[in-house]
Coordinates of C-alpha atoms and ligand atoms in Angstrom, one line a residue:
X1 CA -64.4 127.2 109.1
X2 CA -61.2 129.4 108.0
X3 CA -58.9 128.0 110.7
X4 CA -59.0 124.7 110.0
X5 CA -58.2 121.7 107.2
X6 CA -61.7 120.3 106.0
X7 CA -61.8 117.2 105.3
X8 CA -65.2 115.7 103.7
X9 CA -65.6 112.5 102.2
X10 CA -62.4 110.8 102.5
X11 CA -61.8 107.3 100.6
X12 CA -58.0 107.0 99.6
X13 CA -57.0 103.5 99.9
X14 CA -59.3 101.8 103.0
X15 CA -60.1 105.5 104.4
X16 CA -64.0 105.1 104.6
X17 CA -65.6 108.1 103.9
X18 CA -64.1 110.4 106.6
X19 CA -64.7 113.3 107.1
X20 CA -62.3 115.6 109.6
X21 CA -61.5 119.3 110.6
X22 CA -58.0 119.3 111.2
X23 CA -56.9 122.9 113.9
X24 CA -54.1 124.9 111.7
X25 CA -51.0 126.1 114.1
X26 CA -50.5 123.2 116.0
X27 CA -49.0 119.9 116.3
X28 CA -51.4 117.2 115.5
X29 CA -50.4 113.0 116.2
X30 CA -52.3 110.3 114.3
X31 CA -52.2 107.6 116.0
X32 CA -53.5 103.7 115.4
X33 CA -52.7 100.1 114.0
X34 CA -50.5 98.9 111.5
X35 CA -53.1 98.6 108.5
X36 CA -55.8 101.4 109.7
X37 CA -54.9 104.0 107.2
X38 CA -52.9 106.6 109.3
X39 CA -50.6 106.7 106.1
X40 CA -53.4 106.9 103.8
X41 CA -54.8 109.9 105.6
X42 CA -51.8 111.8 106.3
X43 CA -49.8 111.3 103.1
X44 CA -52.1 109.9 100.5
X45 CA -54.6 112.0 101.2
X46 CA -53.5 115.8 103.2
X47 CA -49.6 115.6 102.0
X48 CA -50.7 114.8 98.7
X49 CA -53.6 117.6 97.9
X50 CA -51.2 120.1 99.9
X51 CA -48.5 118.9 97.5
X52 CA -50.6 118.9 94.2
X53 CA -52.5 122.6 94.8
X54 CA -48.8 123.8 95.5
X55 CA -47.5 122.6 92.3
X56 CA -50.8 123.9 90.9
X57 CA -49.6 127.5 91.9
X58 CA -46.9 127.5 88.6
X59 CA -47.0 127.5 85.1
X60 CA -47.3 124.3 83.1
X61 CA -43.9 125.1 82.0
X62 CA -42.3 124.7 85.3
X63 CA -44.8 122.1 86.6
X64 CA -43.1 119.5 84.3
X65 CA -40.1 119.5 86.6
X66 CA -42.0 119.0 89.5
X67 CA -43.0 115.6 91.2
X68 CA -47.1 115.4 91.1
X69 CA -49.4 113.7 93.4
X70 CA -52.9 111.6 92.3
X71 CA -55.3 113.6 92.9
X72 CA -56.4 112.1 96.4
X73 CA -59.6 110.1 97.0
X74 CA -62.1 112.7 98.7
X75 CA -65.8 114.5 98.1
X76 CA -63.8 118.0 98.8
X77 CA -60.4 119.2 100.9
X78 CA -60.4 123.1 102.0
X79 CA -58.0 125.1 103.9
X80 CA -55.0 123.3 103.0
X81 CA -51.7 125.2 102.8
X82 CA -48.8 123.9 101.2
X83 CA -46.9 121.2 102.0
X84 CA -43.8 119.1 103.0
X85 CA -43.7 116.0 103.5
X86 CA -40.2 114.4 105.7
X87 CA -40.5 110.7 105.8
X88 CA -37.4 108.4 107.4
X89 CA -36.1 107.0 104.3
X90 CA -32.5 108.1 103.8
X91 CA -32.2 108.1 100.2
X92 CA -28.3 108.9 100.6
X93 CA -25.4 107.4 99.5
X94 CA -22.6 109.7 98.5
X95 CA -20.2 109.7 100.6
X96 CA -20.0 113.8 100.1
X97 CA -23.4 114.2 101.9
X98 CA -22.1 114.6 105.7
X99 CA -24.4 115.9 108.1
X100 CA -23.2 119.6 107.4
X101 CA -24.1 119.5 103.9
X102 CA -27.8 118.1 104.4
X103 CA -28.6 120.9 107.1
X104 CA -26.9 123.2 104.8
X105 CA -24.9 124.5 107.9
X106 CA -21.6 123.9 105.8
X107 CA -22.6 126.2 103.2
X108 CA -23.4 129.0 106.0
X109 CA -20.1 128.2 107.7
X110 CA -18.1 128.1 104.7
X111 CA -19.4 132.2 104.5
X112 CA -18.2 133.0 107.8
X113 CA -15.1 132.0 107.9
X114 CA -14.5 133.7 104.3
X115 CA -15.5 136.5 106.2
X116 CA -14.5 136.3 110.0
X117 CA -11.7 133.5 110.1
X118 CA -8.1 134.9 110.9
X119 CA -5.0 133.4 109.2
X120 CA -2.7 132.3 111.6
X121 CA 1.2 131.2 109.8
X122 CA 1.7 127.8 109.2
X123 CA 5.4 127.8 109.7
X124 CA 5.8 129.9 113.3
X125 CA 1.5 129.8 114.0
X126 CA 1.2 133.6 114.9
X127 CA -1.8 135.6 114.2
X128 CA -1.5 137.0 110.5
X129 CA -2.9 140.2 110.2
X130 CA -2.3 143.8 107.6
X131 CA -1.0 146.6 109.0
X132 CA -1.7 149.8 109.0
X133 CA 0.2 152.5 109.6
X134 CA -1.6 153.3 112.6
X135 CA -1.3 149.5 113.8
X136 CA 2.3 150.1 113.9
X137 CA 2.5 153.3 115.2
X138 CA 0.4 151.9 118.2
X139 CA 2.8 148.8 118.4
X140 CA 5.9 150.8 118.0
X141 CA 4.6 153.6 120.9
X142 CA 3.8 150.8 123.5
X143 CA 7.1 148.8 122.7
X144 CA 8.9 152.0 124.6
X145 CA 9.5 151.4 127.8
X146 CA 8.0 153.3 130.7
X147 CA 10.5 156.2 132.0
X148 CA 13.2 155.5 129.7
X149 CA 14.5 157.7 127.0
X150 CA 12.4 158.1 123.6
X151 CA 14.9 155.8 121.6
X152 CA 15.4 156.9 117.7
X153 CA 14.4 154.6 114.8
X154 CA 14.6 154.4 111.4
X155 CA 11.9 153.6 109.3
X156 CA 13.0 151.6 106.1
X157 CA 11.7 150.3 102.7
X158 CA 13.4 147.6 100.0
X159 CA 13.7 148.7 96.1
X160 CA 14.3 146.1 93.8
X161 CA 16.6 146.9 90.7
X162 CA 14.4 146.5 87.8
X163 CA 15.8 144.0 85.0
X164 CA 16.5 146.6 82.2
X165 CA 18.1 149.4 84.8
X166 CA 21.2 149.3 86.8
X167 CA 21.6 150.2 90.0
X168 CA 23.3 153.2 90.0
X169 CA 20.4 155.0 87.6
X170 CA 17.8 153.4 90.6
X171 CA 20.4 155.0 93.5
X172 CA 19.9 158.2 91.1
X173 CA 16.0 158.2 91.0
X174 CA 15.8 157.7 94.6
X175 CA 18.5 161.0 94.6
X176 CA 16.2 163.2 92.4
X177 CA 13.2 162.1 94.8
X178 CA 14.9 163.3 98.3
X179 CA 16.0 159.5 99.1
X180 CA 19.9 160.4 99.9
X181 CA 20.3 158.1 102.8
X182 CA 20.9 154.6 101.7
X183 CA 21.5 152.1 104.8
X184 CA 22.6 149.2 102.6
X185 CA 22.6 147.5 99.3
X186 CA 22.8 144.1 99.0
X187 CA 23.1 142.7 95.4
X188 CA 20.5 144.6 93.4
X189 CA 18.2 145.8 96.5
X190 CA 18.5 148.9 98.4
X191 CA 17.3 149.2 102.0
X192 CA 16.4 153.0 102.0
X193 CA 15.8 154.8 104.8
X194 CA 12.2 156.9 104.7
X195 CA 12.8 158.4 108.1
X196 CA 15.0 158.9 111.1
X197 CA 12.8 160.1 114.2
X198 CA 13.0 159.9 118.2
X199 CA 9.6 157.5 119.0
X200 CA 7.4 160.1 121.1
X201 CA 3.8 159.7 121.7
X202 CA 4.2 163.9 120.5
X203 CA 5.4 162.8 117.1
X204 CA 2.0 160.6 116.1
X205 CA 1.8 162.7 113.7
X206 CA 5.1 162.4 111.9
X207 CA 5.6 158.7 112.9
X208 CA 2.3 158.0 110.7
X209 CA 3.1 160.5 107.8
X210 CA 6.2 158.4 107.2
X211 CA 5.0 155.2 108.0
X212 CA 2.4 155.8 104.9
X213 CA 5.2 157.1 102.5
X214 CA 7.5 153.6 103.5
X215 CA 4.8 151.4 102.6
X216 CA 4.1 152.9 99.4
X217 CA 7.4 153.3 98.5
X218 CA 7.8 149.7 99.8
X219 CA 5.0 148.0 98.1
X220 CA 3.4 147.2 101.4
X221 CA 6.3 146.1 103.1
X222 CA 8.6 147.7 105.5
X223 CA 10.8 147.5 108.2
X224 CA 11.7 149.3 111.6
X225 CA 14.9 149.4 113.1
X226 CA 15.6 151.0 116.6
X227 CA 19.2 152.7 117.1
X228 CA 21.7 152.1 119.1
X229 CA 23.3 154.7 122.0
X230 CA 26.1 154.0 119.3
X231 CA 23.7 155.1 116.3
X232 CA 24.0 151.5 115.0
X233 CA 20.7 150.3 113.8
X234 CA 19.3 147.2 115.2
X235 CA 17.1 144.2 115.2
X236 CA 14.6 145.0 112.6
X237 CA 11.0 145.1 113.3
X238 CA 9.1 144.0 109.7
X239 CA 5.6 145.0 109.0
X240 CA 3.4 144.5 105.7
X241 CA -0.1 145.9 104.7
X242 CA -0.7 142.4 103.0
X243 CA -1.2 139.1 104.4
X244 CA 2.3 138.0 104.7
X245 CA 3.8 136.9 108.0
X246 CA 6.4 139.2 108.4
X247 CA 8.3 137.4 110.7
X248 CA 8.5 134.2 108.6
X249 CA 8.4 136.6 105.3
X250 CA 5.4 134.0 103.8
X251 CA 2.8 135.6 101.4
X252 CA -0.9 134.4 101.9
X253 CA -4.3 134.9 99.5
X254 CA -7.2 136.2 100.6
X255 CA -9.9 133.4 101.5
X256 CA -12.4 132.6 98.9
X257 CA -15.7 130.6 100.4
X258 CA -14.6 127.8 98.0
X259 CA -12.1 127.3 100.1
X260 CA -13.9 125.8 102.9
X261 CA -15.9 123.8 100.6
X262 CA -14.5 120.2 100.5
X263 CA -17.3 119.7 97.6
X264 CA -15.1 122.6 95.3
X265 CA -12.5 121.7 93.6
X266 CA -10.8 125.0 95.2
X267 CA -11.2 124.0 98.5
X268 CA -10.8 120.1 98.1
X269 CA -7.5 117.9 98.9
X270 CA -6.1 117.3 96.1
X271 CA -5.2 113.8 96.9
X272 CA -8.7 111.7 97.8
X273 CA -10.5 115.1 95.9
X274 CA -12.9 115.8 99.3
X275 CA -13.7 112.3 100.3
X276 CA -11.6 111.7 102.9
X277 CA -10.7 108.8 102.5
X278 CA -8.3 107.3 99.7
X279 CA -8.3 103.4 98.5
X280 CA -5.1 101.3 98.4
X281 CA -3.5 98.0 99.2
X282 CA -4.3 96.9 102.9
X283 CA -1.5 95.3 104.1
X284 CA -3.4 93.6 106.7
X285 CA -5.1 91.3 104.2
X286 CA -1.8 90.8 102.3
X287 CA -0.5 88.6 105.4
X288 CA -3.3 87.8 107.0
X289 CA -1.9 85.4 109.4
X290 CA 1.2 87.2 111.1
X291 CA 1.8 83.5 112.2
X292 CA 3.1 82.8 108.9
X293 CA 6.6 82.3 107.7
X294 CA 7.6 83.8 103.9
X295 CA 8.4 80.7 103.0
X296 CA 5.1 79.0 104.8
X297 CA 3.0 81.3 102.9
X298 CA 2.9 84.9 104.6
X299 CA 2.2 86.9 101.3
X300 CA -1.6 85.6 101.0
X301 CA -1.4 86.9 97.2
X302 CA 1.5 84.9 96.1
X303 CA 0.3 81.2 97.2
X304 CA -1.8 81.1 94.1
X305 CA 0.4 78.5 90.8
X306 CA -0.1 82.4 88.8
X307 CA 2.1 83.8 91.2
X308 CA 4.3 81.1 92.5
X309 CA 7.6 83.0 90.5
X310 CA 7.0 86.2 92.7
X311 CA 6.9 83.6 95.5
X312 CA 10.4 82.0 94.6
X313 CA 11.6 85.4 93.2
X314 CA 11.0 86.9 97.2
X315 CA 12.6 83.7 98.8
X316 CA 16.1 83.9 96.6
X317 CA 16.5 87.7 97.5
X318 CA 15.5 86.8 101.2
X319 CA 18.4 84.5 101.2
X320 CA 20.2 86.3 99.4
X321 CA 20.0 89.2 101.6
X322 CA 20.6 86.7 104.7
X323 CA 16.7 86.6 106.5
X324 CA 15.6 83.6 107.8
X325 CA 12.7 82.4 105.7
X326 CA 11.1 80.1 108.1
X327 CA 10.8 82.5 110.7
X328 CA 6.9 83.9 111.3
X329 CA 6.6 87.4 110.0
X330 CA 5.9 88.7 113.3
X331 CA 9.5 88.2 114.5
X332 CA 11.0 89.6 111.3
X333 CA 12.8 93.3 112.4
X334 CA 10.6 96.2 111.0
X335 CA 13.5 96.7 108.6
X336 CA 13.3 93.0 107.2
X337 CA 9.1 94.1 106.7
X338 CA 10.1 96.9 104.9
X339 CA 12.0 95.2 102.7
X340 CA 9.7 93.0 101.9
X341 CA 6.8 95.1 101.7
X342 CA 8.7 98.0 99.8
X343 CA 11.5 96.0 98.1
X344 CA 14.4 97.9 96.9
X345 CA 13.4 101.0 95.0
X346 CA 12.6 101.5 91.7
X347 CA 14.0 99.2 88.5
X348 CA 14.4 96.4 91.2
X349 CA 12.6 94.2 88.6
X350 CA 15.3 94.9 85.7
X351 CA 17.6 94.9 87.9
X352 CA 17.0 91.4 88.7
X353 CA 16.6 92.5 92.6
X354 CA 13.4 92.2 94.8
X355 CA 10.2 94.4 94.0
X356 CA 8.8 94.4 97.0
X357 CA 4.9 93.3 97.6
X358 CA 4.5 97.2 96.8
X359 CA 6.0 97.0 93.5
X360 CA 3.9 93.1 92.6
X361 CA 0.9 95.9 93.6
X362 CA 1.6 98.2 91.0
X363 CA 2.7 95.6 88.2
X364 CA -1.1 94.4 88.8
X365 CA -2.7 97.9 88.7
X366 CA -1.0 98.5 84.7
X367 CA -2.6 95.6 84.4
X368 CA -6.1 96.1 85.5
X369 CA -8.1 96.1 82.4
X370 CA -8.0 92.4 82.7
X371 CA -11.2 91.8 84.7
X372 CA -10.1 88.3 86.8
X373 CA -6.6 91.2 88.0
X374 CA -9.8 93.5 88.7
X375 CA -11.0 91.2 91.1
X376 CA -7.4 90.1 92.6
X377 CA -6.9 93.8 93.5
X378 CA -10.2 94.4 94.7
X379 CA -9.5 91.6 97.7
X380 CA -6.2 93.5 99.0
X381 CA -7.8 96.6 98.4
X382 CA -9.4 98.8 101.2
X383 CA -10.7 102.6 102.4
X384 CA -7.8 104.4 104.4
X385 CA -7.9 107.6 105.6
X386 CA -6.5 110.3 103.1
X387 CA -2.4 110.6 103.8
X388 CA -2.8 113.7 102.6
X389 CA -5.0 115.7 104.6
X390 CA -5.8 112.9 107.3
X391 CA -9.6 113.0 106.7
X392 CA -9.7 116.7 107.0
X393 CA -11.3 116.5 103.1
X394 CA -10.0 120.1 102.7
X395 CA -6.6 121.6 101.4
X396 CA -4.0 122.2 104.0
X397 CA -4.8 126.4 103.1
X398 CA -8.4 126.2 104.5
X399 CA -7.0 125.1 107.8
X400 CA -5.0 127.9 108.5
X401 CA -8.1 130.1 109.2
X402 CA -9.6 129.9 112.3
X403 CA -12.4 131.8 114.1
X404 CA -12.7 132.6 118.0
X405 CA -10.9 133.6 120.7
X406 CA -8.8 132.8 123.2
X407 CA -9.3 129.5 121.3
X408 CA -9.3 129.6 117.8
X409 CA -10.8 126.7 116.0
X410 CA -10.5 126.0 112.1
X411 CA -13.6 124.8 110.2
X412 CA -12.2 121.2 110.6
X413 CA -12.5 121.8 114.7
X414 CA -15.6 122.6 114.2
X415 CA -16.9 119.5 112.1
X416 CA -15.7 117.1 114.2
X417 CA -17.3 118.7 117.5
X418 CA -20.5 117.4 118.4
X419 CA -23.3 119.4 118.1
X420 CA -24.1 120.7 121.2
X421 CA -20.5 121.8 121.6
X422 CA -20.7 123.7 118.3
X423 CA -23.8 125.8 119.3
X424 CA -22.2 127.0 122.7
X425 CA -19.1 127.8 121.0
X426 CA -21.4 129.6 118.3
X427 CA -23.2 131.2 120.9
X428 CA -20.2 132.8 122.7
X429 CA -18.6 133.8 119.9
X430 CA -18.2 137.7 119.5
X431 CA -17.8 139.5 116.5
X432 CA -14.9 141.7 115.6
X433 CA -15.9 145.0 116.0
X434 CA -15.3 145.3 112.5
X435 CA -18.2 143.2 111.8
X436 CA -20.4 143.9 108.5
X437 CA -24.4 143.2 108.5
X438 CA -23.9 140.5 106.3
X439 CA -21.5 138.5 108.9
X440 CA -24.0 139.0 111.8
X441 CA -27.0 137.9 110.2
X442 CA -25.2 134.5 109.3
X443 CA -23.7 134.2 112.8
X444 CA -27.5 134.4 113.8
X445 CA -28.3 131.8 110.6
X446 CA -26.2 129.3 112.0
X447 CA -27.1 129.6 115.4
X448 CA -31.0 129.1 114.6
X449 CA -29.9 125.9 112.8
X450 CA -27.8 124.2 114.9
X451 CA -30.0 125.6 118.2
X452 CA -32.9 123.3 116.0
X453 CA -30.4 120.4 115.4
X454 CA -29.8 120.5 119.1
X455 CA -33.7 120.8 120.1
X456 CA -34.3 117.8 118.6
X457 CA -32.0 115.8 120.4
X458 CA -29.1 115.5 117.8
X459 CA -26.5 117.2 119.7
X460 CA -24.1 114.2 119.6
X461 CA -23.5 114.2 115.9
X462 CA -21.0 116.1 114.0
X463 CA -21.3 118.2 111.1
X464 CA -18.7 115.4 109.6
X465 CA -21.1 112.2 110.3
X466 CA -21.7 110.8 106.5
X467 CA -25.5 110.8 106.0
X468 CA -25.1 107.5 104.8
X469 CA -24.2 106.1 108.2
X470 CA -27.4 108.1 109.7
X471 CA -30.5 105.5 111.0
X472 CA -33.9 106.8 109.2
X473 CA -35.2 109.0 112.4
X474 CA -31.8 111.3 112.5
X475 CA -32.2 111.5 108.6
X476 CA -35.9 112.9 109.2
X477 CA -35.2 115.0 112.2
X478 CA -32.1 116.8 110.3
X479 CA -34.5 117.2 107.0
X480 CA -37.0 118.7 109.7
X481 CA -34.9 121.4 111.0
X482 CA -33.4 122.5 107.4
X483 CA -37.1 122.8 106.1
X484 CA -37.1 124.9 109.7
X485 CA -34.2 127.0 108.8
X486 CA -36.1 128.2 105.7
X487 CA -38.1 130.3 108.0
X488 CA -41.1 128.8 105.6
X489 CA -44.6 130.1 107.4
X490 CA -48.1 128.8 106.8
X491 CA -46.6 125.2 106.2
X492 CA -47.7 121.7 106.5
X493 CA -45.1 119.2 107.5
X494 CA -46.1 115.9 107.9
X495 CA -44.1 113.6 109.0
X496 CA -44.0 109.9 108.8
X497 CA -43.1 108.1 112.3
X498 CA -41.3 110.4 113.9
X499 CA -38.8 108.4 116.4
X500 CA -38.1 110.3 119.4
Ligands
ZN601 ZN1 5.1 133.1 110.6
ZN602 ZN1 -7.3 114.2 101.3

């Protein structure tokens, strides 16, 4: 038989001479007790010759590198295509393996959004986008209103005085080159005018001629200004070909993938380095019991004889600062807290002034090589979320870009949506029409993959979930559907328990 797996002779562990044809193209169950050999037949035995004629397949070069099975236990196996084997142990335990990164959807996402996210300001939140001249033209044109007289502009760009010229040689270039009309100079720029024109839909072609010369002139950057009945030039309208919010007059880079990659260190916060999270002093095991007066033993660390001076060191400057030691720390104002959690500022030690808890903290970390202060520290010490970037693992850049629309998420949204939620929004999302091949076929990539993630019943997990804190059947059913995503025909998968 072609179609099938052939079994013959079968004796791997207490497998007694079985013999089996197995159907290719179709979902087979072994089923059984504990201890009847359902492990030894589908691992030991099929995963393991599927697994060993694979590895057969290279050169002894590259088989080196590659895990290798026993040969199994059998008279003779035929038909057997290659295979993968997805058992529930969840061998993870960096914190950097998040469910995004296992179904390699973050890599796929990071792509897109190089390629489709829009920038939107982070000081006023508009859309940033280039212009072109005939962006502007189309803006300008529909800015007129209906019935009212074309008004005239005047189409302006900056020169800078260069260092080694002054600025009457640079009013003299701009002479010899037909730039006569100068509407103002301020220090060592000129505002130049290009153009001076009435804004008809009949003078397109004009409009854009100049438009092109401004922002060459201008480096990219120009500005419009609409006159006056008086002739006196108004608000200015700014435009740049680059991405730079005019309005807010903020430059932005173009968006490399790394950037949505919390495992680069171009896209990673530069404070917990992509994790997240950052470790410090927990406060809440500092004074445990809120119940607690200072002077009844509130700071935890400093009823120990070693510390009993940073004890009566706190109590003198409490008095002397005129707080009632014997009152519980939870009736202290949050200014008295402060105090004693922050102290006062920096040299308070020299000073001969109080430290603060904080400042005890950081006596003890320059003095951490001293394993018994190692293990002090590591009992005040816990995870927090990053201050930084509040969890969002990435630098604050990456979350400027957003895809969709009306509703434009950033690729932090997205990670902390649950899955199902992620596929719709993936679903409805429509390309730009300026779309490249490349950006639909991942569109379609990460469509497929979450689609599988959904079908087999993860859809309330998040691309941020750390695998870590996954149970053994999500771990397998997420390892399923990235072996899926490989499109990977004429496969075996055998997997070990599947939960439901
Ligand atoms: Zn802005
Ligand atoms: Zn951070």
């Amino acid at each position: 038989m072609d179609d099938c797996i052939a079994i013959r002779g079968a004796r791997q562990h207490n497998l007694r001479n079985l013999d089996l044809d197995l159907p290719l193209h179709t979902w087979i169950t072994v089923t059984g007790v504990s201890g009847s050999g359902k492990s030894s037949l589908a691992f030991d035995t099929i995963y393991a010759e599927g697994q060993r004629r694979y590895v057969e397949t290279f050169s002894p070069y590259a088989r080196q590198f590659l895990d290798r099975m026993d040969k199994p236990q059998a008279d003779r196996i035929d038909g057997i295509p290659p295979a993968i084997a997805i058992d529930q142990t969840n061998p993870v335990r960096s914190s950097r393996s998040t469910v995004g990164t296992m179904s390699e959807l973050n890599d796929h996402l990071k792509l897109v959004f190089a390629r489709l996210a829009r920038l939107y300001c982070r000081s006023c939140g508009r859309l940033v986008q280039r212009d072109t001249p005939e962006t502007i033209v189309e803006q300008l044109l529909r800015a007129v209103e209906p019935g009212a007289a074309p008004p005239t502009i005047r189409i302006l760009f900056t020169v800078e005085v260069p260092d080694n010229f002054t600025a009457d040689e640079v009013a003299g270039f701009l002479r010899q080159q037909g730039y006569d009309r100068i509407q103002r100079q301020a220090g060592r720029r000129f505002e130049v005018i290009q153009d001076r024109l009435r804004l008809e839909p009949g003078r397109r072609g004009r409009l854009t001629e100049s438009l092109e010369a401004a922002l060459s002139r201008g480096q990219g950057r120009i500005t419009v200004c609409r006159e006056s009945a008086a002739g006196e030039p108004g608000e200015p309208l700014r435009f740049s070909t680059g991405l730079h919010c005019a309005a807010c007059d903020i430059a932005y880079r173009d968006p490399t993938p790394s950037l949505f990659s919390f495992n680069s260190p171009i896209g990673a916060c530069p404070t917990c380095r992509g994790f997240g999270r950052t470790i410090g002093i927990d406060y809440g095991l500092v004074i445990p019991d809120d119940r607690l007066s200072l002077e009844g033993g509130a700071i935890k660390p400093f009823q120990t004889p070693s510390y009993a001076e940073c004890r009566a060191d706190l109590l003198k400057a409490a008095r002397r600062r005129g707080l009632d030691t014997r009152r519980p720390w939870r009736e202290l104002s949050d200014a008295d807290r402060e105090w004693v959690l922050q102290g006062q500022g920096m040299d308070a030690w020299e000073r001969g002034e109080w430290y603060g808890v904080k400042g005890f903290f950081d006596w003890l970390e320059s003095k951490s090589y001293k394993m018994h202060i190692r293990v002090l520290l590591s009992r005040y010490r816990a995870y927090g979320l990053c201050p930084a970037c509040g969890g969002a693992r990435l630098k604050p850049e990456a979350l400027w870009w957003k895809i969709g629309d009306p509703e434009p998420r950033s690729i932090r949204d997205l990670m902390q949506m649950p899955l199902g939620r992620c596929l719709e929004f993936f679903k409805t999302l429509v390309l730009p029409a300026s779309h490249d091949e490349a950006a639909r076929q991942l569109l379609g990539e990460i469509r497929t993959r979450l689609g599988y993630l959904v079908e087999v019943g993860l859809d309330y997990l998040t691309l941020d979930r750390q695998s870590r804190t996954l149970s053994g059947g999500e771990v397998q059913r997420i390892n399923l559907t990235t072996a899926l995503g490989t499109s990977l025909v004429n496969t075996l998968f055998v997997l070990d328990e599947p939960s439901i």
